[in-house]
Tab-separated table of C-alpha atoms in Angstrom:
chain	number	residue	atom	x	y	z
A	295	UNK	CA	-0.929	-15.072	24.648
A	296	UNK	CA	1.657	-17.769	23.893
A	297	UNK	CA	2.908	-18.513	20.410
A	298	UNK	CA	0.837	-21.660	19.948
A	299	UNK	CA	-2.390	-19.955	20.939
A	300	UNK	CA	-1.630	-16.912	18.803
A	301	UNK	CA	-1.010	-19.141	15.796
A	302	UNK	CA	-4.358	-20.838	16.290
A	303	UNK	CA	-6.034	-17.453	16.620
A	304	UNK	CA	-4.417	-16.004	13.512
A	305	UNK	CA	-4.852	-19.011	11.271
A	306	UNK	CA	-8.317	-20.034	12.418
A	307	UNK	CA	-9.689	-16.730	13.613
A	308	UNK	CA	-8.425	-14.296	10.988
A	309	UNK	CA	-7.817	-16.160	7.775
A	310	UNK	CA	-10.794	-18.505	7.997
A	311	UNK	CA	-13.490	-16.069	9.101
A	312	UNK	CA	-16.233	-14.179	7.345
A	313	UNK	CA	-13.685	-11.411	6.819
A	314	UNK	CA	-11.911	-13.628	4.329
A	315	UNK	CA	-15.169	-14.388	2.552
A	316	UNK	CA	-16.134	-10.741	2.411
A	317	UNK	CA	-12.789	-9.750	0.970
A	318	UNK	CA	-13.238	-12.356	-1.738
A	319	UNK	CA	-16.690	-11.006	-2.495
A	320	UNK	CA	-15.180	-7.563	-2.943
A	321	UNK	CA	-12.625	-8.824	-5.447
A	322	UNK	CA	-15.383	-10.509	-7.404
A	323	UNK	CA	-17.482	-7.351	-7.367
A	324	UNK	CA	-14.590	-5.276	-8.608
A	325	UNK	CA	-13.570	-7.670	-11.341
A	326	UNK	CA	-17.060	-7.802	-12.839
A	327	UNK	CA	-17.792	-4.088	-12.848
A	328	UNK	CA	-18.830	-2.682	-16.173
A	329	UNK	CA	-16.259	-0.421	-17.820
A	330	UNK	CA	-15.632	2.446	-17.995
A	331	UNK	CA	-15.578	3.068	-14.276
A	332	UNK	CA	-17.684	5.935	-12.919
A	333	UNK	CA	-15.937	9.284	-13.175
A	334	UNK	CA	-17.587	10.611	-10.012
A	335	UNK	CA	-19.188	9.368	-6.828
A	336	UNK	CA	-22.937	10.027	-6.449
A	337	UNK	CA	-24.149	13.118	-4.640
A	338	UNK	CA	-25.458	12.896	-1.095
A	339	UNK	CA	-25.143	14.431	2.349
A	340	UNK	CA	-21.872	16.223	2.969
A	341	UNK	CA	-19.028	13.914	3.937
A	342	UNK	CA	-16.230	15.484	5.954
A	343	UNK	CA	-12.692	14.113	5.945
A	344	UNK	CA	-9.615	14.621	8.061
A	345	UNK	CA	-6.055	14.040	6.858
A	346	UNK	CA	-3.353	12.430	9.009
A	347	UNK	CA	0.066	12.912	7.425
A	348	UNK	CA	0.465	16.148	5.450
A	349	UNK	CA	3.427	15.361	3.208
A	350	UNK	CA	3.307	15.187	-0.570
A	351	UNK	CA	1.307	11.939	-0.729
A	352	UNK	CA	-1.056	13.087	2.012
A	353	UNK	CA	-1.707	16.359	0.213
A	354	UNK	CA	-2.255	14.417	-2.997
A	355	UNK	CA	-4.699	12.043	-1.291
A	356	UNK	CA	-6.650	14.999	0.101
A	357	UNK	CA	-6.947	16.501	-3.383
A	358	UNK	CA	-7.960	13.120	-4.815
A	359	UNK	CA	-10.694	12.895	-2.177
A	360	UNK	CA	-12.018	16.365	-2.973
A	361	UNK	CA	-12.093	15.484	-6.686
A	362	UNK	CA	-14.048	12.257	-6.124
A	363	UNK	CA	-17.508	13.825	-6.249
A	364	UNK	CA	-19.865	16.513	-4.980
A	365	UNK	CA	-20.491	17.523	-1.353
A	366	UNK	CA	-17.072	16.470	-0.065
A	367	UNK	CA	-15.144	18.568	2.445
A	368	UNK	CA	-11.712	18.383	4.026
A	369	UNK	CA	-11.987	19.913	7.488
A	370	UNK	CA	-9.012	18.773	9.602
A	371	UNK	CA	-5.263	18.237	9.243
A	372	UNK	CA	-2.731	16.503	11.461
A	373	UNK	CA	1.029	16.005	11.254
A	374	UNK	CA	4.019	15.636	13.564
A	375	UNK	CA	5.601	18.722	11.983
A	376	UNK	CA	4.169	22.244	11.799
A	377	UNK	CA	5.930	23.077	8.521
A	378	UNK	CA	4.514	19.982	6.792
A	379	UNK	CA	1.021	20.919	7.912
A	380	UNK	CA	1.344	24.536	6.815
A	381	UNK	CA	2.722	23.531	3.416
A	382	UNK	CA	-0.285	21.263	3.006
A	383	UNK	CA	-2.669	24.104	3.931
A	384	UNK	CA	-0.992	26.381	1.412
A	385	UNK	CA	-1.151	23.813	-1.382
A	386	UNK	CA	-4.791	22.976	-0.707
A	387	UNK	CA	-5.709	26.640	-0.909
A	388	UNK	CA	-3.696	27.075	-4.086
A	389	UNK	CA	-4.898	23.911	-5.815
A	390	UNK	CA	-8.525	23.731	-4.665
A	391	UNK	CA	-9.250	27.066	-3.031
A	392	UNK	CA	-10.061	25.659	0.404
A	393	UNK	CA	-9.015	27.080	3.740
A	394	UNK	CA	-8.632	24.718	6.707
A	395	UNK	CA	-9.643	26.297	10.026
A	396	UNK	CA	-6.541	26.745	12.201
A	397	UNK	CA	-8.503	25.308	15.138
A	398	UNK	CA	-8.672	22.023	13.261
A	399	UNK	CA	-4.975	21.857	12.438
A	400	UNK	CA	-3.100	19.652	14.890
A	401	UNK	CA	0.615	19.056	15.398
A	402	UNK	CA	2.427	16.336	17.340
A	403	UNK	CA	2.472	12.580	17.818
A	404	UNK	CA	-1.106	12.755	19.143
A	405	UNK	CA	-2.394	14.800	16.194
A	406	UNK	CA	-4.088	11.711	14.756
A	407	UNK	CA	-6.376	11.441	17.776
A	408	UNK	CA	-7.450	15.056	17.397
A	409	UNK	CA	-8.143	14.684	13.688
A	410	UNK	CA	-10.299	11.616	14.336
A	411	UNK	CA	-12.187	13.575	16.997
A	412	UNK	CA	-12.682	16.663	14.805
A	413	UNK	CA	-16.183	15.814	13.559
A	414	UNK	CA	-15.075	13.881	10.477
A	415	UNK	CA	-16.791	11.009	8.682
A	416	UNK	CA	-13.708	9.769	6.847
A	417	UNK	CA	-10.060	9.575	7.893
A	418	UNK	CA	-7.322	9.772	5.253
A	419	UNK	CA	-4.054	8.169	6.416
A	420	UNK	CA	-0.753	8.987	4.736
A	421	UNK	CA	1.908	9.010	7.440
A	422	UNK	CA	4.992	6.770	7.263
A	423	UNK	CA	3.696	3.154	7.323
A	424	UNK	CA	5.018	2.396	10.824
A	425	UNK	CA	2.189	4.433	12.349
A	426	UNK	CA	-0.638	2.954	10.266
A	427	UNK	CA	-1.712	0.149	12.658
A	428	UNK	CA	-2.067	2.563	15.583
A	429	UNK	CA	-3.975	5.136	13.542
A	430	UNK	CA	-6.198	2.505	11.916
A	431	UNK	CA	-7.156	1.023	15.278
A	432	UNK	CA	-8.102	4.447	16.643
A	433	UNK	CA	-10.175	5.332	13.567
A	434	UNK	CA	-12.029	2.011	13.632
A	435	UNK	CA	-12.819	2.392	17.344
A	436	UNK	CA	-14.241	5.830	16.556
A	437	UNK	CA	-16.442	4.390	13.789
A	438	UNK	CA	-14.854	6.265	10.876
A	439	UNK	CA	-14.639	5.241	7.251
A	440	UNK	CA	-11.021	5.044	6.146
A	441	UNK	CA	-8.670	5.559	3.258
A	442	UNK	CA	-5.146	4.415	4.081
A	443	UNK	CA	-2.098	4.498	1.897
A	444	UNK	CA	-0.036	1.399	1.275
A	445	UNK	CA	1.730	-0.342	2.931
A	446	UNK	CA	-0.163	-0.699	6.184
A	447	UNK	CA	2.643	-1.940	8.444
A	448	UNK	CA	6.375	-2.614	8.557
A	449	UNK	CA	6.372	-5.811	10.633
A	450	UNK	CA	4.216	-8.889	11.363
A	451	UNK	CA	2.907	-7.413	14.632
A	452	UNK	CA	1.535	-4.465	12.690
A	453	UNK	CA	-0.024	-6.709	10.039
A	454	UNK	CA	-1.854	-8.720	12.694
A	455	UNK	CA	-3.189	-5.515	14.247
A	456	UNK	CA	-4.509	-4.405	10.859
A	457	UNK	CA	-6.185	-7.792	10.271
A	458	UNK	CA	-7.873	-7.761	13.680
A	459	UNK	CA	-9.142	-4.210	13.300
A	460	UNK	CA	-10.141	-4.950	9.712
A	461	UNK	CA	-12.547	-7.564	11.041
A	462	UNK	CA	-13.893	-5.025	13.535
A	463	UNK	CA	-14.349	-2.430	10.817
A	464	UNK	CA	-16.314	-4.887	8.713
A	465	UNK	CA	-18.534	-5.860	11.623
A	466	UNK	CA	-19.246	-2.145	12.150
A	467	UNK	CA	-20.230	-1.666	8.499
A	468	UNK	CA	-17.334	0.694	7.781
A	469	UNK	CA	-15.797	1.097	4.354
A	470	UNK	CA	-12.013	0.839	4.050
A	471	UNK	CA	-10.146	1.554	0.814
A	472	UNK	CA	-6.385	1.332	0.447
A	473	UNK	CA	-3.743	2.748	-1.882
A	474	UNK	CA	-3.286	-0.302	-4.097
A	475	UNK	CA	-4.171	1.685	-7.195
A	476	UNK	CA	-4.032	-1.197	-9.671
A	477	UNK	CA	-7.172	-2.649	-8.098
A	478	UNK	CA	-8.930	0.597	-9.022
A	479	UNK	CA	-7.447	0.917	-12.504
A	480	UNK	CA	-9.776	0.240	-15.393
A	481	UNK	CA	-7.406	-1.661	-17.674
A	482	UNK	CA	-6.075	-3.890	-14.870
A	483	UNK	CA	-9.617	-4.732	-13.754
A	484	UNK	CA	-10.606	-5.743	-17.277
A	485	UNK	CA	-7.459	-7.855	-17.691
A	486	UNK	CA	-8.029	-9.508	-14.309
A	487	UNK	CA	-11.516	-10.500	-15.408
A	488	UNK	CA	-10.151	-12.096	-18.576
A	489	UNK	CA	-7.591	-14.079	-16.575
A	490	UNK	CA	-10.295	-15.303	-14.217
A	491	UNK	CA	-12.282	-16.474	-17.236
A	492	UNK	CA	-9.328	-18.646	-18.305
A	493	UNK	CA	-7.724	-16.482	-20.983
A	494	UNK	CA	-4.231	-17.861	-20.268
A	495	UNK	CA	-5.293	-21.156	-18.721
A	496	UNK	CA	-3.907	-22.228	-15.363
A	497	UNK	CA	-1.266	-19.831	-14.041
A	498	UNK	CA	2.148	-21.498	-13.900
A	499	UNK	CA	4.680	-18.704	-13.207
A	500	UNK	CA	5.132	-14.970	-12.822
A	501	UNK	CA	7.621	-12.098	-12.766
A	502	UNK	CA	7.259	-8.642	-11.270
A	503	UNK	CA	9.650	-5.698	-11.269
A	504	UNK	CA	10.012	-2.262	-9.707
A	505	UNK	CA	13.455	-1.129	-10.823
A	506	UNK	CA	14.082	2.614	-10.818
A	507	UNK	CA	16.446	5.291	-9.576
A	508	UNK	CA	16.695	6.391	-5.956
A	509	UNK	CA	13.738	8.191	-4.439
A	510	UNK	CA	14.924	10.957	-2.128
A	511	UNK	CA	16.696	11.568	1.126
A	512	UNK	CA	16.924	14.396	3.649
A	513	UNK	CA	20.223	15.093	5.365
A	514	UNK	CA	19.940	15.785	9.114
A	515	UNK	CA	20.182	19.363	10.387
A	516	UNK	CA	22.289	20.194	13.395
A	517	UNK	CA	19.259	21.462	15.320
A	518	UNK	CA	17.229	18.295	14.709
A	519	UNK	CA	17.001	15.481	17.219
A	520	UNK	CA	17.639	11.950	15.993
A	521	UNK	CA	13.901	11.263	15.995
A	522	UNK	CA	13.157	14.309	13.857
A	523	UNK	CA	15.965	13.458	11.436
A	524	UNK	CA	14.632	9.924	10.991
A	525	UNK	CA	11.028	11.045	10.543
A	526	UNK	CA	11.991	13.599	7.910
A	527	UNK	CA	14.088	10.948	6.149
A	528	UNK	CA	11.575	8.166	6.772
A	529	UNK	CA	11.698	6.547	3.330
A	530	UNK	CA	15.284	5.414	4.076
A	531	UNK	CA	14.699	3.777	7.479
A	532	UNK	CA	13.296	0.262	7.687
A	533	UNK	CA	11.361	0.804	10.920
A	534	UNK	CA	9.447	3.664	9.300
A	535	UNK	CA	9.009	2.465	5.695
A	536	UNK	CA	9.548	-1.305	5.782
A	537	UNK	CA	12.329	-0.873	3.153
A	538	UNK	CA	11.446	-0.198	-0.470
A	539	UNK	CA	10.391	-3.792	-1.144
A	540	UNK	CA	7.534	-3.099	1.280
A	541	UNK	CA	6.962	0.616	0.705
A	542	UNK	CA	7.029	0.590	-3.104
A	543	UNK	CA	7.269	-2.920	-4.560
A	544	UNK	CA	4.077	-3.826	-2.680
A	545	UNK	CA	2.143	-2.659	-5.763
A	546	UNK	CA	3.566	-5.524	-7.825
A	547	UNK	CA	3.337	-8.103	-5.059
A	548	UNK	CA	-0.280	-7.212	-4.378
A	549	UNK	CA	-1.006	-7.686	-8.075
A	550	UNK	CA	0.567	-11.154	-8.015
A	551	UNK	CA	-1.528	-12.175	-4.996
A	552	UNK	CA	-4.653	-10.741	-6.628
A	553	UNK	CA	-4.285	-12.376	-10.036
A	554	UNK	CA	-3.068	-15.709	-8.677
A	555	UNK	CA	-5.757	-15.690	-6.004
A	556	UNK	CA	-3.446	-16.804	-3.209
A	557	UNK	CA	-0.556	-15.756	-1.009
A	558	UNK	CA	2.940	-17.273	-1.251
A	559	UNK	CA	3.824	-20.211	0.949
A	560	UNK	CA	7.495	-19.263	1.228
A	561	UNK	CA	10.125	-16.844	-0.011
A	562	UNK	CA	13.857	-17.109	-0.649
A	563	UNK	CA	15.570	-13.827	-1.401
A	564	UNK	CA	18.738	-11.829	-1.400
A	565	UNK	CA	19.608	-8.166	-1.626
A	566	UNK	CA	22.339	-5.683	-0.881
A	567	UNK	CA	23.257	-2.068	-0.309
A	568	UNK	CA	25.358	-0.840	-3.194
A	569	UNK	CA	25.040	2.941	-3.271
A	570	UNK	CA	22.532	4.052	-0.624
A	571	UNK	CA	24.318	6.347	1.822
A	572	UNK	CA	21.585	7.174	4.305
A	573	UNK	CA	19.347	5.113	6.578
A	574	UNK	CA	19.718	1.355	7.090
A	575	UNK	CA	17.997	-0.162	4.055
A	576	UNK	CA	19.054	-2.160	1.028
A	577	UNK	CA	18.826	-0.646	-2.450
A	578	UNK	CA	18.078	-3.903	-4.310
A	579	UNK	CA	16.175	-7.161	-3.735
A	580	UNK	CA	15.617	-10.358	-5.704
A	581	UNK	CA	13.110	-12.833	-4.267
A	582	UNK	CA	11.708	-16.193	-5.370
A	583	UNK	CA	8.155	-16.527	-4.044
A	584	UNK	CA	6.552	-19.975	-4.130
A	585	UNK	CA	2.757	-19.998	-4.346
A	586	UNK	CA	0.417	-23.008	-4.026
A	587	UNK	CA	0.793	-25.659	-6.744
A	588	UNK	CA	4.516	-24.809	-6.956
A	589	UNK	CA	3.889	-21.614	-8.890
A	590	UNK	CA	7.085	-19.540	-8.704
A	591	UNK	CA	7.055	-15.746	-8.968
A	592	UNK	CA	10.347	-13.913	-9.347
A	593	UNK	CA	10.236	-10.499	-7.690
A	594	UNK	CA	12.903	-7.874	-8.361
A	595	UNK	CA	13.156	-4.289	-7.129
A	596	UNK	CA	15.969	-1.762	-7.207
A	597	UNK	CA	16.477	1.923	-6.393
A	598	UNK	CA	19.843	2.840	-7.923
A	599	UNK	CA	20.531	5.750	-10.267
A	600	UNK	CA	22.047	5.110	-13.670
A	601	UNK	CA	20.571	1.617	-14.072
A	602	UNK	CA	17.865	0.347	-16.403
A	603	UNK	CA	14.325	0.984	-15.216
A	604	UNK	CA	11.568	-1.604	-15.372
A	605	UNK	CA	8.198	-1.399	-13.654
A	606	UNK	CA	6.124	-4.281	-14.977
A	607	UNK	CA	4.271	-7.494	-14.181
A	608	UNK	CA	3.980	-10.751	-16.133
A	609	UNK	CA	2.072	-13.992	-15.655
A	610	UNK	CA	2.385	-17.148	-17.731
A	611	UNK	CA	-0.262	-19.845	-17.967
A	612	UNK	CA	-0.841	-23.162	-19.665
A	613	UNK	CA	-2.493	-21.404	-22.609
A	614	UNK	CA	-0.719	-18.064	-22.958
A	615	UNK	CA	0.659	-15.152	-20.984
A	616	UNK	CA	-0.139	-11.539	-20.054
A	617	UNK	CA	1.467	-8.249	-19.101
A	618	UNK	CA	-1.289	-8.081	-16.440
A	619	UNK	CA	-2.140	-4.522	-17.486
A	620	UNK	CA	-3.898	-4.577	-20.832
A	621	UNK	CA	-2.752	-7.379	-23.163
A	622	UNK	CA	-3.072	-11.171	-23.371
A	623	UNK	CA	-0.886	-13.252	-25.698
A	624	UNK	CA	-1.206	-16.796	-27.012
A	625	UNK	CA	1.704	-19.229	-26.423
A	626	UNK	CA	3.324	-18.131	-29.703
A	627	UNK	CA	3.460	-14.481	-28.583
A	628	UNK	CA	0.611	-13.219	-30.749
A	629	UNK	CA	-1.879	-10.768	-29.224
A	630	UNK	CA	-5.044	-12.588	-28.310
A	631	UNK	CA	-6.774	-9.661	-26.588
A	632	UNK	CA	-5.931	-6.053	-25.851
A	633	UNK	CA	-7.890	-3.602	-23.743
A	634	UNK	CA	-9.679	-1.237	-26.160
A	635	UNK	CA	-8.457	2.337	-25.891
A	636	UNK	CA	-9.938	5.537	-27.219
A	637	UNK	CA	-7.775	7.726	-29.435
A	638	UNK	CA	-7.116	10.096	-26.522
A	639	UNK	CA	-6.154	7.203	-24.254
A	640	UNK	CA	-3.779	5.841	-26.888
A	641	UNK	CA	-1.872	9.134	-26.740
A	642	UNK	CA	-1.745	9.245	-22.942
A	643	UNK	CA	0.235	6.284	-21.589
A	644	UNK	CA	-0.546	7.264	-17.985
A	645	UNK	CA	-4.268	7.988	-18.386
A	646	UNK	CA	-5.543	5.080	-16.277
A	647	UNK	CA	-2.689	5.307	-13.786
A	648	UNK	CA	-3.340	8.904	-12.746
A	649	UNK	CA	-7.090	8.443	-12.835
A	650	UNK	CA	-6.807	5.515	-10.401
A	651	UNK	CA	-5.639	7.805	-7.580
A	652	UNK	CA	-8.993	9.566	-7.662
A	653	UNK	CA	-10.875	6.353	-8.468
A	654	UNK	CA	-9.888	4.963	-5.058
A	655	UNK	CA	-11.817	7.787	-3.417
A	656	UNK	CA	-14.703	7.563	-5.889
A	657	UNK	CA	-15.084	3.916	-4.886
A	658	UNK	CA	-14.888	4.773	-1.169
A	659	UNK	CA	-17.442	7.589	-1.322
A	660	UNK	CA	-19.734	5.547	-3.578
A	661	UNK	CA	-19.675	2.647	-1.117
A	662	UNK	CA	-20.595	4.965	1.769
A	663	UNK	CA	-23.374	6.787	-0.062
A	664	UNK	CA	-24.821	3.653	-1.650
A	665	UNK	CA	-24.721	1.921	1.758
A	666	UNK	CA	-22.755	-0.962	0.241
A	667	UNK	CA	-19.598	-1.144	2.374
A	668	UNK	CA	-16.348	-2.292	0.817
A	669	UNK	CA	-13.377	-3.410	2.847
A	670	UNK	CA	-9.918	-3.854	1.347
A	671	UNK	CA	-8.104	-4.490	4.614
A	672	UNK	CA	-7.359	-8.173	4.113
A	673	UNK	CA	-5.693	-7.953	0.721
A	674	UNK	CA	-3.499	-4.988	1.690
A	675	UNK	CA	-2.468	-6.809	4.875
A	676	UNK	CA	-1.603	-9.917	2.865
A	677	UNK	CA	0.351	-7.893	0.308
A	678	UNK	CA	2.268	-6.154	3.089
A	679	UNK	CA	3.142	-9.464	4.731
A	680	UNK	CA	4.212	-10.857	1.348
A	681	UNK	CA	6.678	-7.986	0.987
A	682	UNK	CA	7.888	-8.377	4.577
A	683	UNK	CA	8.597	-12.056	3.846
A	684	UNK	CA	10.884	-11.083	1.003
A	685	UNK	CA	12.678	-8.466	3.081
A	686	UNK	CA	13.243	-10.783	6.032
A	687	UNK	CA	14.523	-13.548	3.759
A	688	UNK	CA	16.979	-11.183	2.070
A	689	UNK	CA	18.137	-9.648	5.346
A	690	UNK	CA	18.631	-13.044	6.998
A	691	UNK	CA	19.701	-15.203	4.060
A	692	UNK	CA	17.082	-17.756	5.071
A	693	UNK	CA	13.982	-19.166	3.403
A	694	UNK	CA	10.948	-17.740	5.192
A	695	UNK	CA	7.480	-19.296	5.257
A	696	UNK	CA	4.103	-17.537	5.320
A	697	UNK	CA	3.097	-19.111	8.634
A	698	UNK	CA	6.445	-18.167	10.154
A	699	UNK	CA	5.938	-14.511	9.244
A	700	UNK	CA	2.263	-14.419	10.193
A	701	UNK	CA	3.118	-15.628	13.681
A	702	UNK	CA	6.435	-13.838	14.089
A	703	UNK	CA	7.134	-11.720	17.174
A	704	UNK	CA	9.107	-9.238	15.048
A	705	UNK	CA	8.203	-5.660	15.892
A	706	UNK	CA	10.264	-2.716	14.661
A	707	UNK	CA	10.775	0.783	15.988
A	708	UNK	CA	11.289	2.475	19.350
A	709	UNK	CA	9.001	2.072	22.351
A	710	UNK	CA	8.799	5.784	23.153
A	711	UNK	CA	8.129	8.737	20.875
A	712	UNK	CA	9.778	11.996	21.837
A	713	UNK	CA	11.995	14.350	19.859
A	714	UNK	CA	15.259	12.943	21.185
A	715	UNK	CA	17.641	10.039	20.663
A	716	UNK	CA	16.281	6.678	19.494
A	717	UNK	CA	17.466	3.473	21.129
A	718	UNK	CA	17.197	0.956	18.276
A	719	UNK	CA	19.663	-0.992	16.155
A	720	UNK	CA	20.618	1.201	13.179
A	721	UNK	CA	23.053	-1.159	11.482
A	722	UNK	CA	22.545	-2.446	7.945
A	723	UNK	CA	21.417	-6.124	8.011
A	724	UNK	CA	24.015	-8.759	7.104
A	725	UNK	CA	22.707	-12.041	5.631
A	726	UNK	CA	23.755	-15.157	7.533
A	727	UNK	CA	24.108	-13.388	10.867
């Protein structure tokens, strides 16, 4: 398919279809839900899940699924590495007292196919983001409901694959929930509803931040191949994670898209690598996103130890501003509205945050059992592409448009997957080159 035809297909076939309308209907449904949110999914026939990606987040997602309601079972595990899978089995037994049959534990690059074919109703996806488009496509073809962690791709080719298979999943009546926890967090949902009702007037500008210390890294072992070393250190390689603006800052960028009700038209950013010593990524980004009606959002993210931390979101309107989480201010800075908290919630700053991890699965199971499918594919794809825009602009030193990214031929990663050397560019990007 040539570039012109692909652009027509993407713009007219993906973003202007019933999929777009359905995604909007979902946002409306979420924003108008009565609070508090349900603490458990309804009972029903047993739903069996399989987990692809058995690291810390995958193990956490499996536990969140099991905690979402009654009659839920985890029956299959898959990972590239045996030790990751066995650690997951051990933790599941310790934390929830469940034993996964060894015959339904699969290791290797094809483990995802075996998990999907292991008699499951739901597939939980928590591998490095590079693999998400391939795994999502296979799960949709098999007719499975899906939970997939954010982000859902590392490049435009992957985003397009997710969008296409998102349409297919909707046509099949499947439910798809993603790891954008703020959309499942009670205080954010209530604040979103207030903004939609005009509490700050017309949105005019925004700021979002994810500034923290470094995450983690794994030094290569002499006995590891280059592929194994990269996979075990995936959060530091762009082809596997998308860089931290995609892998982590996506939470803030998704919130901006959600509250503003649009995606950015262009991005101009810069970044650098100050102290990161492993992988090929930057450790800081600063991006100016321009949304419709010339609404500018400044995005900033950093992973450097010893610096100030700031994880927050802010939107300003013609009649006030908000922290997007739980408070709305008038133009003079006085509190106009604040989400009402119980005494226990007042003492627990992270109450809604931690609850949201399970709420994602409550919403997924509820949608399946109530036969009211929900599909979050479009907004997670848009958030991922928003983050990719910022990364590409910073790496290149160029202003990047939405249409340019949506139709880009950029595809990261190797063509072949074996435990050996990897023939890809591993240099750190230099702006202007």
